[in-house]
CSV table of C-alpha atoms and ligand atoms in Angstrom, one decimal:
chain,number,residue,atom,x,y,z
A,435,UNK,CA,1.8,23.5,-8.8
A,436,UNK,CA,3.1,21.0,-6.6
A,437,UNK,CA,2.6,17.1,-6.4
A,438,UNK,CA,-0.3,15.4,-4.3
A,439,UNK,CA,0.2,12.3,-3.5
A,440,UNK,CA,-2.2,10.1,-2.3
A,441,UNK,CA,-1.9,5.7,-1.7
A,442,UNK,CA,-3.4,3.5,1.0
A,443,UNK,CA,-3.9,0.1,2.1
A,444,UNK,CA,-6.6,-2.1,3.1
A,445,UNK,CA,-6.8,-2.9,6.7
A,446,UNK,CA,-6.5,-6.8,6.5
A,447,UNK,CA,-4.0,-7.9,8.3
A,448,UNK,CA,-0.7,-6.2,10.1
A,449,UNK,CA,1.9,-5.8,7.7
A,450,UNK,CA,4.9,-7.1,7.0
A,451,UNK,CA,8.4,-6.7,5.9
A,452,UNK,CA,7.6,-7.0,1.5
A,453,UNK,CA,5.2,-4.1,2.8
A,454,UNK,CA,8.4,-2.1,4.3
A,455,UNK,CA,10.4,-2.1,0.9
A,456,UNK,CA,7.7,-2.1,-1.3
A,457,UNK,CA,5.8,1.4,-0.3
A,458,UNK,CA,6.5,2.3,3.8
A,459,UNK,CA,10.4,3.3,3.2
A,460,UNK,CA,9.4,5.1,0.1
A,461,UNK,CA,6.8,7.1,2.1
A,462,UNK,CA,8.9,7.8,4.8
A,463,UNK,CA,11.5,9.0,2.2
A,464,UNK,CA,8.7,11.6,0.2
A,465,UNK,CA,7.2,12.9,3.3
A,466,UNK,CA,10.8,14.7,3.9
A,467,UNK,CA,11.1,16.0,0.9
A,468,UNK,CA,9.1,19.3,-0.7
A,469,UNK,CA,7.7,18.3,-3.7
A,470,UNK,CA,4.4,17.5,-2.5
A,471,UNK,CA,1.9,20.0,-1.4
A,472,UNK,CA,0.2,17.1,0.1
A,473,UNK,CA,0.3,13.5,1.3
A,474,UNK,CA,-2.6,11.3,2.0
A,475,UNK,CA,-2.4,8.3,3.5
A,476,UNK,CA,-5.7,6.2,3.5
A,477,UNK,CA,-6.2,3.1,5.6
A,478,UNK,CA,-9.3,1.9,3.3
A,479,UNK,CA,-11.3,0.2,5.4
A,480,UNK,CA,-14.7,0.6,3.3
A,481,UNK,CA,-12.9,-1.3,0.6
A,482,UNK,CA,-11.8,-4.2,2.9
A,483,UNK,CA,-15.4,-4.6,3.7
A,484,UNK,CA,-16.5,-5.4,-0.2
A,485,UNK,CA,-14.5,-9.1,1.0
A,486,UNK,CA,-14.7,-9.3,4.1
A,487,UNK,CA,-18.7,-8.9,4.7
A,488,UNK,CA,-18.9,-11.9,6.9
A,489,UNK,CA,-15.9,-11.2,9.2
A,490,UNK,CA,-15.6,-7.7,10.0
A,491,UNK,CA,-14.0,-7.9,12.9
A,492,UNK,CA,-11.2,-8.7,11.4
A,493,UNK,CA,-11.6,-5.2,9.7
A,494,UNK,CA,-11.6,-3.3,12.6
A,495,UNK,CA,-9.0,-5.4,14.2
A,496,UNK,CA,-6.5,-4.2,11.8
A,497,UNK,CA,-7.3,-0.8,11.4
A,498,UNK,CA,-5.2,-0.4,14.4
A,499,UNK,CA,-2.5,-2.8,13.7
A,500,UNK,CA,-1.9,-0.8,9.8
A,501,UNK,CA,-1.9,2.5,11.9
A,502,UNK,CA,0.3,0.8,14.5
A,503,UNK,CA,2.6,0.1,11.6
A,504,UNK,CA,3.2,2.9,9.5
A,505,UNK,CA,3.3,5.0,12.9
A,506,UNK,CA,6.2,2.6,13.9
A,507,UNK,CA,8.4,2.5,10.5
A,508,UNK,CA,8.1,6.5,10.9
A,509,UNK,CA,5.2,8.0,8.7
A,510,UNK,CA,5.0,11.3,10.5
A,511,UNK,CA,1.2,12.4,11.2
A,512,UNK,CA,2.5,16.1,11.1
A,513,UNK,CA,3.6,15.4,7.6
A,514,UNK,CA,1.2,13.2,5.9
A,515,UNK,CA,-2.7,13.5,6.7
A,516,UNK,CA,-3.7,9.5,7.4
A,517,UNK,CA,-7.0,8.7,7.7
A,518,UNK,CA,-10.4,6.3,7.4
A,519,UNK,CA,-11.9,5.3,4.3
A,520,UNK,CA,-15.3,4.9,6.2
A,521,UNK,CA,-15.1,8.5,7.8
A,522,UNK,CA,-15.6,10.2,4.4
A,523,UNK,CA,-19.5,9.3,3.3
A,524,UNK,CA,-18.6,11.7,0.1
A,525,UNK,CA,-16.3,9.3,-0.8
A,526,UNK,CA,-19.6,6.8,-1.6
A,527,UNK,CA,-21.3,9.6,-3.4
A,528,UNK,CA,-17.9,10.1,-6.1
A,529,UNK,CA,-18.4,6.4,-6.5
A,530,UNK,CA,-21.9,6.8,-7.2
A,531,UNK,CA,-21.7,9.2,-9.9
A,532,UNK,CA,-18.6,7.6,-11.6
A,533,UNK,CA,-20.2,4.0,-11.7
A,534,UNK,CA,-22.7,5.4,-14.7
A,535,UNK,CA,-19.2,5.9,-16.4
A,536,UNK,CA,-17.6,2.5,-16.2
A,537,UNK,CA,-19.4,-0.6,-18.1
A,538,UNK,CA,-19.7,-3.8,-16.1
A,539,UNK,CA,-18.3,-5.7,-18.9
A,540,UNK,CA,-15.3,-3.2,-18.4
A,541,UNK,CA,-15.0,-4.1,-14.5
A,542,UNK,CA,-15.3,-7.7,-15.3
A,543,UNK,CA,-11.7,-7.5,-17.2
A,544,UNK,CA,-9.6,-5.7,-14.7
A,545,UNK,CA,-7.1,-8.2,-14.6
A,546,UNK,CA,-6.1,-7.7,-10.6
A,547,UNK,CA,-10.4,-8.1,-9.9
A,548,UNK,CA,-10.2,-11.0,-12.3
A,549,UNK,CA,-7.4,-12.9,-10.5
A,550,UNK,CA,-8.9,-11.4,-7.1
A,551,UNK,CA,-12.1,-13.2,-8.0
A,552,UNK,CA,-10.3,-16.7,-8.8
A,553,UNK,CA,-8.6,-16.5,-5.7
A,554,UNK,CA,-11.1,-16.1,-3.6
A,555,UNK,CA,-13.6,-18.1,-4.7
A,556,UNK,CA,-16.7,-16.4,-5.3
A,557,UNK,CA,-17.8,-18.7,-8.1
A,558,UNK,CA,-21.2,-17.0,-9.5
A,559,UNK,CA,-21.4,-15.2,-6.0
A,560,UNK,CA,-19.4,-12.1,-6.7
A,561,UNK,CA,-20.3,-9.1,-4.1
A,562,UNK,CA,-21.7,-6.4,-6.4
A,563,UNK,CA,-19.4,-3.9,-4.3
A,564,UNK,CA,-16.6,-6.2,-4.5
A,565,UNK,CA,-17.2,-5.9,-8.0
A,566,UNK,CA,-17.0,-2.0,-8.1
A,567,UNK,CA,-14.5,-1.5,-5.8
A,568,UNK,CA,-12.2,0.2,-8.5
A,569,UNK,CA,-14.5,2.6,-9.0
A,570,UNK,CA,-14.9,3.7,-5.5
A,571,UNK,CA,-11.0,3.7,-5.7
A,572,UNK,CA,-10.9,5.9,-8.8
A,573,UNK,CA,-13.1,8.1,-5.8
A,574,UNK,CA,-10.3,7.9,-3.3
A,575,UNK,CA,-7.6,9.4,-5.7
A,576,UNK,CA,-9.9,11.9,-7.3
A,577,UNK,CA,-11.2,13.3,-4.6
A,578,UNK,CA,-8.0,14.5,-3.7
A,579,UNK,CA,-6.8,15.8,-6.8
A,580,UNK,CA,-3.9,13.5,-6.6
A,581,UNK,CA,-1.4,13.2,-9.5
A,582,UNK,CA,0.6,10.6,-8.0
A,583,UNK,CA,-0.3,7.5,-6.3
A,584,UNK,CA,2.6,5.0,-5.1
A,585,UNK,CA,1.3,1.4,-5.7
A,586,UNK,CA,3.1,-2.2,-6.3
A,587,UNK,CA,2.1,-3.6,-9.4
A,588,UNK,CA,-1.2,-5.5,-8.9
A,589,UNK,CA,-2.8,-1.6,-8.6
A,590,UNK,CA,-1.9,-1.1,-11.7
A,591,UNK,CA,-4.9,-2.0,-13.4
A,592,UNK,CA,-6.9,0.1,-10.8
A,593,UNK,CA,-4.8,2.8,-11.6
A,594,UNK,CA,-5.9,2.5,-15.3
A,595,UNK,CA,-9.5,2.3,-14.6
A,596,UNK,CA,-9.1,5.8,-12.6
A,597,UNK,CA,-7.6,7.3,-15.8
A,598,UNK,CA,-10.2,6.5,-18.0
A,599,UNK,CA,-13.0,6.9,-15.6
A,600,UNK,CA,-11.0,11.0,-15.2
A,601,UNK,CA,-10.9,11.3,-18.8
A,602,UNK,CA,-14.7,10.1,-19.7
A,603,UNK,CA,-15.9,12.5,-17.0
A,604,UNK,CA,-14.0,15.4,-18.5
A,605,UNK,CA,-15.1,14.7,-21.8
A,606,UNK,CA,-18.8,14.6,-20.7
A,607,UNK,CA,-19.1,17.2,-18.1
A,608,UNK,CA,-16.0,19.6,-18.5
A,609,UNK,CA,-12.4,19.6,-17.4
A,610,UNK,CA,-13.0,18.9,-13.4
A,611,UNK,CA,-10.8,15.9,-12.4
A,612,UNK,CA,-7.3,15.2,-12.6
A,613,UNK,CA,-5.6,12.1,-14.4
A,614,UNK,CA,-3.3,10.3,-11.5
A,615,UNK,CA,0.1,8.8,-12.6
A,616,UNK,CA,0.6,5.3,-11.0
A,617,UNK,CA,4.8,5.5,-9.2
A,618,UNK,CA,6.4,1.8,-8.8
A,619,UNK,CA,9.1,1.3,-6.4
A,620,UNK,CA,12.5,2.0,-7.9
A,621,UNK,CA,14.5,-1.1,-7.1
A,622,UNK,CA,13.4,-4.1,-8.9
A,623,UNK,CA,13.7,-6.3,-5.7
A,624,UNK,CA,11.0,-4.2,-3.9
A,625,UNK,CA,8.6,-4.5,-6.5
A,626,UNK,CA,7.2,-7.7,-4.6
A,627,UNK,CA,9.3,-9.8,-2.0
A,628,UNK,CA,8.9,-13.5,-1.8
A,629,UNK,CA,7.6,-15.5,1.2
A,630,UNK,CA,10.1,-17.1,3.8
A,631,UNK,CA,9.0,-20.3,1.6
A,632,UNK,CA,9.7,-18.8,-1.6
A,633,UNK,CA,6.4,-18.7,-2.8
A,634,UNK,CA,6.2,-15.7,-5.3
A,635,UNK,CA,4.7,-13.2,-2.8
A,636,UNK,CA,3.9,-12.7,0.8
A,637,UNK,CA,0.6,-13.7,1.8
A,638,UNK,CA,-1.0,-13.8,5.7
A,639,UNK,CA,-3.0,-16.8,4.4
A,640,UNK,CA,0.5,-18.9,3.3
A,641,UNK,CA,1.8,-18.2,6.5
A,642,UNK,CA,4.9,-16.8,4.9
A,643,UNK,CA,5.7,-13.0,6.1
A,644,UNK,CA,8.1,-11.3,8.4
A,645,UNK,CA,5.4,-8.9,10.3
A,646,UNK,CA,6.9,-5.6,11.3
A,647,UNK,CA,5.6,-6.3,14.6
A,648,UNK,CA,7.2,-9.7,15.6
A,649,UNK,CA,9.1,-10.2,17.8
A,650,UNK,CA,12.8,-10.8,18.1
A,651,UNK,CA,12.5,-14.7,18.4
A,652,UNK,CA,9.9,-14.9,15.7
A,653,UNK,CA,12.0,-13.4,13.4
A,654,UNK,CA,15.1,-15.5,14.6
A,655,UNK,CA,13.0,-18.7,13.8
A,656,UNK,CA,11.4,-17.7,10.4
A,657,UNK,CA,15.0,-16.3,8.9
A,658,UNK,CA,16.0,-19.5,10.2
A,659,UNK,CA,13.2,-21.8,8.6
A,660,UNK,CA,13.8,-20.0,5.4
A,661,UNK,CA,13.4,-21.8,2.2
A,662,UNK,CA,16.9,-21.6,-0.2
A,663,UNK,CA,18.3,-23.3,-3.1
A,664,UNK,CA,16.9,-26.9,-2.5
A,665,UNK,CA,20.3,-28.4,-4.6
A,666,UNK,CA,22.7,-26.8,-2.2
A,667,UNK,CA,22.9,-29.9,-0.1
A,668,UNK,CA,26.1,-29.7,1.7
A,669,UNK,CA,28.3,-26.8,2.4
A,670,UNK,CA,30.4,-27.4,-0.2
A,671,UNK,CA,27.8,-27.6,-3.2
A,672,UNK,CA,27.7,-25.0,-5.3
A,673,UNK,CA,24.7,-22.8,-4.7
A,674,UNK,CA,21.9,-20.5,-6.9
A,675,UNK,CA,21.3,-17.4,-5.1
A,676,UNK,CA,18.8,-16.1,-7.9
A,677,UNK,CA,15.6,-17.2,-6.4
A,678,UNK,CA,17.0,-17.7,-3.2
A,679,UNK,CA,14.9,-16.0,-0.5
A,680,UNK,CA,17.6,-15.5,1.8
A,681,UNK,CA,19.5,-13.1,-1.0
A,682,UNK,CA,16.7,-11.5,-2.1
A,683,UNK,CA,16.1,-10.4,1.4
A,684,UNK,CA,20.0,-9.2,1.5
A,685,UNK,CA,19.8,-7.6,-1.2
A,686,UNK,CA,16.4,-5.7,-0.5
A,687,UNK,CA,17.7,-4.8,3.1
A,688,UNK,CA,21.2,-4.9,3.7
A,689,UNK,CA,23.6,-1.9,3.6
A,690,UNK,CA,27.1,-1.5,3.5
A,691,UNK,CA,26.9,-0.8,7.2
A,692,UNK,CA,25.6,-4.1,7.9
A,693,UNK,CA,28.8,-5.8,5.7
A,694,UNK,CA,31.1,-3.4,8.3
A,695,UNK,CA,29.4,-4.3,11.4
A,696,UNK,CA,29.1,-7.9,11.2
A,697,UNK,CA,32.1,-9.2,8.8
A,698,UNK,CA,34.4,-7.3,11.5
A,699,UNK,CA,37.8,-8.7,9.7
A,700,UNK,CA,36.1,-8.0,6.4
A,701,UNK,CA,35.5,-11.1,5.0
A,702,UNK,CA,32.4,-10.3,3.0
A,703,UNK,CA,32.9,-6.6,1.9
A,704,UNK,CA,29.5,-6.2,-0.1
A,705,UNK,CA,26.7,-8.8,-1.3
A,706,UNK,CA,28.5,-9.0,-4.1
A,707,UNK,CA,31.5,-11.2,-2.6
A,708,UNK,CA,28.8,-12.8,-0.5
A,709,UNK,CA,27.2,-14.1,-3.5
A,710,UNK,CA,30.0,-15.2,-5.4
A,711,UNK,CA,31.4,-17.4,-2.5
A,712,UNK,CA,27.9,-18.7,-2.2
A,713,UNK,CA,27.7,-20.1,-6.0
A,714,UNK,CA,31.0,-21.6,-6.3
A,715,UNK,CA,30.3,-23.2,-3.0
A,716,UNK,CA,31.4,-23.6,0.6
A,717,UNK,CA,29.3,-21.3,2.2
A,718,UNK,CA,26.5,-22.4,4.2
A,719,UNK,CA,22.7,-21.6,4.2
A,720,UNK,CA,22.8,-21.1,8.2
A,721,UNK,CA,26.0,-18.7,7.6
A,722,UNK,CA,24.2,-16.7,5.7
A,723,UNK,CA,21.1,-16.6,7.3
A,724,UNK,CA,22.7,-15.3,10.8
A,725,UNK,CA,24.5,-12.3,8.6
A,726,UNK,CA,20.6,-12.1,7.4
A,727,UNK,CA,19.1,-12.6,10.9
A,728,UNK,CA,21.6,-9.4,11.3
A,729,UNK,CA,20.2,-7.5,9.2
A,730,UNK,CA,16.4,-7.4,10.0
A,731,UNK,CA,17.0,-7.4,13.8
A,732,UNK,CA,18.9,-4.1,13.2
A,733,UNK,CA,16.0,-3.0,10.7
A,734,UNK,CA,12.9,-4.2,12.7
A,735,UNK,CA,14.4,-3.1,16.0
A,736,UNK,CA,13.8,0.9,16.0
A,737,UNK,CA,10.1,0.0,14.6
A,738,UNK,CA,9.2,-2.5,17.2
A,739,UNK,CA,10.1,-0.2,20.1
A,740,UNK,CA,8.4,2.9,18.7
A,741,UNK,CA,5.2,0.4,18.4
A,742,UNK,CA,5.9,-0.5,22.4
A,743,UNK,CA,6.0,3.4,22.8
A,744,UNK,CA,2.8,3.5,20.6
A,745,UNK,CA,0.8,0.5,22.3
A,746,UNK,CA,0.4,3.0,25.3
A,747,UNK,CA,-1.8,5.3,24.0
A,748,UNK,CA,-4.3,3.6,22.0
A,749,UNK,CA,-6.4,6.3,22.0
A,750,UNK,CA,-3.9,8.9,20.7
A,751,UNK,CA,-3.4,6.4,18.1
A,752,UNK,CA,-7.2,6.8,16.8
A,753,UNK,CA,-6.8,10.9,17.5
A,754,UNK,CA,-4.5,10.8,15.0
A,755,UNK,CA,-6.9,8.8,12.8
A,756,UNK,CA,-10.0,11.4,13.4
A,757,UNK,CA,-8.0,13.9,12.6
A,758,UNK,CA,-6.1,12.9,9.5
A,759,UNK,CA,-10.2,12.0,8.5
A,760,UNK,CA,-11.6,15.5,9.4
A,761,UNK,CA,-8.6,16.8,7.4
A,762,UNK,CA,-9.0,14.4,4.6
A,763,UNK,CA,-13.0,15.0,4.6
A,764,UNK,CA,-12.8,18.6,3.8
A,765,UNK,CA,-10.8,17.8,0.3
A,766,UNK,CA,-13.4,15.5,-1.0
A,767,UNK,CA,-16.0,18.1,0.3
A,768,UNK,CA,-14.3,20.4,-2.2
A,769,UNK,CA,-14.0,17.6,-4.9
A,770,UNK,CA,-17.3,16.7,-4.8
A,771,UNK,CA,-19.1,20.2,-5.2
A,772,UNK,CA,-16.8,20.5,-8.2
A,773,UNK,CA,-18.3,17.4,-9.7
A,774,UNK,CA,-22.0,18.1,-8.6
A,775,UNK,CA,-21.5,21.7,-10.0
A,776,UNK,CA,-19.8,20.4,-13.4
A,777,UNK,CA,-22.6,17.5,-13.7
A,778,UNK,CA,-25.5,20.3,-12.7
A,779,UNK,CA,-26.5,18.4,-9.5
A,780,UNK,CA,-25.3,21.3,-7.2
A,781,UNK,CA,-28.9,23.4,-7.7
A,782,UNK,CA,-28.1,25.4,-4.1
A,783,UNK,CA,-25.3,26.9,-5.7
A,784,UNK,CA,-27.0,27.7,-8.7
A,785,UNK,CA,-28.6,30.9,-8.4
A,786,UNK,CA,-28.4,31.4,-11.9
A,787,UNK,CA,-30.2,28.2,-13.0
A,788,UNK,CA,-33.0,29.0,-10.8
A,789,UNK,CA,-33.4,32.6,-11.7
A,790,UNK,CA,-33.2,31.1,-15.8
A,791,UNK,CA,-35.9,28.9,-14.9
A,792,UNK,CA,-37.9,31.4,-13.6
A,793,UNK,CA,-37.3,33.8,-16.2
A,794,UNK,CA,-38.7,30.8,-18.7
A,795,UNK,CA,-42.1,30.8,-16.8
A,796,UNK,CA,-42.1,34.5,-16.5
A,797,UNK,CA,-42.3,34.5,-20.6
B,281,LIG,N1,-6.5,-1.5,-3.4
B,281,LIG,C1,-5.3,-1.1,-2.6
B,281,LIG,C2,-4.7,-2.4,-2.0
B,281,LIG,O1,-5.4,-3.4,-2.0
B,281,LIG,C3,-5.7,-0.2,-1.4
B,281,LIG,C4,-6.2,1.2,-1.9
B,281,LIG,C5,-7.5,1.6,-1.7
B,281,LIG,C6,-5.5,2.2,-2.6
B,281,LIG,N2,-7.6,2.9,-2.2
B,281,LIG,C7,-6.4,3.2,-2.7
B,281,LIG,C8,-4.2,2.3,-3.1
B,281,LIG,C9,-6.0,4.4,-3.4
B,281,LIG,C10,-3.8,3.5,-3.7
B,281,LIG,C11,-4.7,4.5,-3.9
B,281,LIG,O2,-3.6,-2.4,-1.6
């Protein structure tokens, strides 16, 4: 049997350039080659909206811009089925059914809803569905029988809780649902990218991210405004480029190509030589920030003219969406009679428990 592969996002703001490295180039990358049966791509939309009760425009705002982006940075719609969260009501019935097998205690110490909690500041006002959001997650992989799910780290933990909410629903109720493996990027440097301030990650709310949809000039003056080693003071100093932003982000994104192209006498051959002229000093921050500025122009451009493309036909943007959903609806469909049936909720199909029960009376 092949691979299904299933991961998503929640539609909260556009994303950004961490986002690319972290799971969009690995997607584009598995949706061309044939070990997966099937990809599913969820924009989850119901799960924003556990947070975002109060503002959910800012929900459907980004709905668009998420499909927007992975539609730009080349996730193929003939390829990968993406769809809505909120078009799939079985979706909320799988979460109904597996929240008898999780214990509230349990939820409380999932270390990402934990720090999720601090951070937003919910004090002793905790949504109850923003509480049980990894279980209706634990719905979204189940439901499509998928093995593998592509997350950065912080989904670990939800990852976890769909294992265990899998194997206590075995146990009880017969082998029906299969245990997902959790797939980290492969490249240590994607795992999470700093901000352009060299804060630890990327955040909307820091004001920190390269969005895949700025523009040129934007990205110009954020590569430009990037934060490096505070000690290398003058050109000469010797400089740390562990830490640094502006490596991280060369050594995330730039290619030997890029080395050719720009250092056209061959100065800089690799990142390597780059790095080492950097530390013992005499290289300056805006030096290497233009070779950088480089770089993500030559990344950013393709994607930002394929959104142009893309911004024409809004509505052929959302046909995509109803479409990948209708797909998508008809797996859980399937999922969910299995779990009715193994749990003895699915009484139409039960000929046999009617004609028993009959038979008892008869007697
Ligand atoms: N919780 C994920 C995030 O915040 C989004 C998500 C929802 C997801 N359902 C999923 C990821 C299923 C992987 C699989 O990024």
């Amino acid at each position: 049997m092949k691979d299904i592969l299933l991961t998503g996002d929640r539609p909260t703001g556009r994303l950004h350039v961490g986002h690319l490295v972290g799971s969009l180039r690995q997607r584009v990358e598995l949706q061309d080659q044939d070990n997966f049966d099937k990809i599913f791509i969820e924009i989850a939309d119901a799960q924003a909206t556990t947070d975002n009760s109060g503002n959910l425009q800012k929900v459907q705002d980004n709905v668009l811009e998420v499909a927007l982006d992975y539609l730009s940075c080349g996730i193929d719609p003939n390829k990968c089925t993406i769809f809505l969260q909120s078009q799939i009501p079985e979706l909320s019935d799988l979460t109904f059914y597996y929240m008898n097998l999780v214990t509230l205690a349990r939820l409380e110490r999932n270390p990402t809803v934990k720090q999720e909690v601090k951070y937003r500041e919910f004090g002793n006002s905790i949504p109850v569905g923003f509480m049980t959001y990894p279980i209706s997650q634990a719905a979204d992989i189940t439901g499509f029988n998928a093995n593998i799910v592509p997350v950065g780290e912080d989904q670990l933990p939800m990852i976890e809780q769909t294992r265990e909410i899998v194997r206590t629903f075995n146990r009880l109720y017969g082998e029906t649902l299969v245990e997902p493996e959790a797939v980290l990027p492969k490249n240590k440097v994607c795992l999470r990218l700093p901000g352009t301030d060299g804060s630890a990650k990327m955040s909307k709310s820091l004001g920190n991210c390269i969005f895949l949809a700025d523009t040129e000039e934007e990205v110009e003056r954020k590569i430009k405004g990037m934060y490096t080693d505070p000690n290398h003071l003058r050109v000469e100093d010797p400089g740390k480029t562990e830490e640094n932003p502006v490596f991280i982000y060369l050594e995330a994104f730039s290619t030997p190509k890029h080395f050719e192209e720009y250092f056209t006498e061959g100065e800089y051959k690799n990142l390597d030589e780059l790095k080492a002229h950097y530390e013992r000093g005499g290289l300056g921050d805006m030096f290497v920030k233009k070779f950088l500025i480089y770089v993500m122009q030559d990344i950013l451009e393709p994607i930002r003219k394929r959104r142009k493309e893309l911004e024409k036909d809004i509505p052929g943007v959302y046909k995509i969406l109803f479409e990948g959903s209708d797909k998508a609806r008809k797996e859980v469909q399937e999922t969910l009679k299995k779990v009715k049936s193994a749990m003895g909720l699915d009484y139409r199909n039960n000929q046999e428990l009617i004609n028993s029960q009959q038979e008892k009376y008869n007697n």
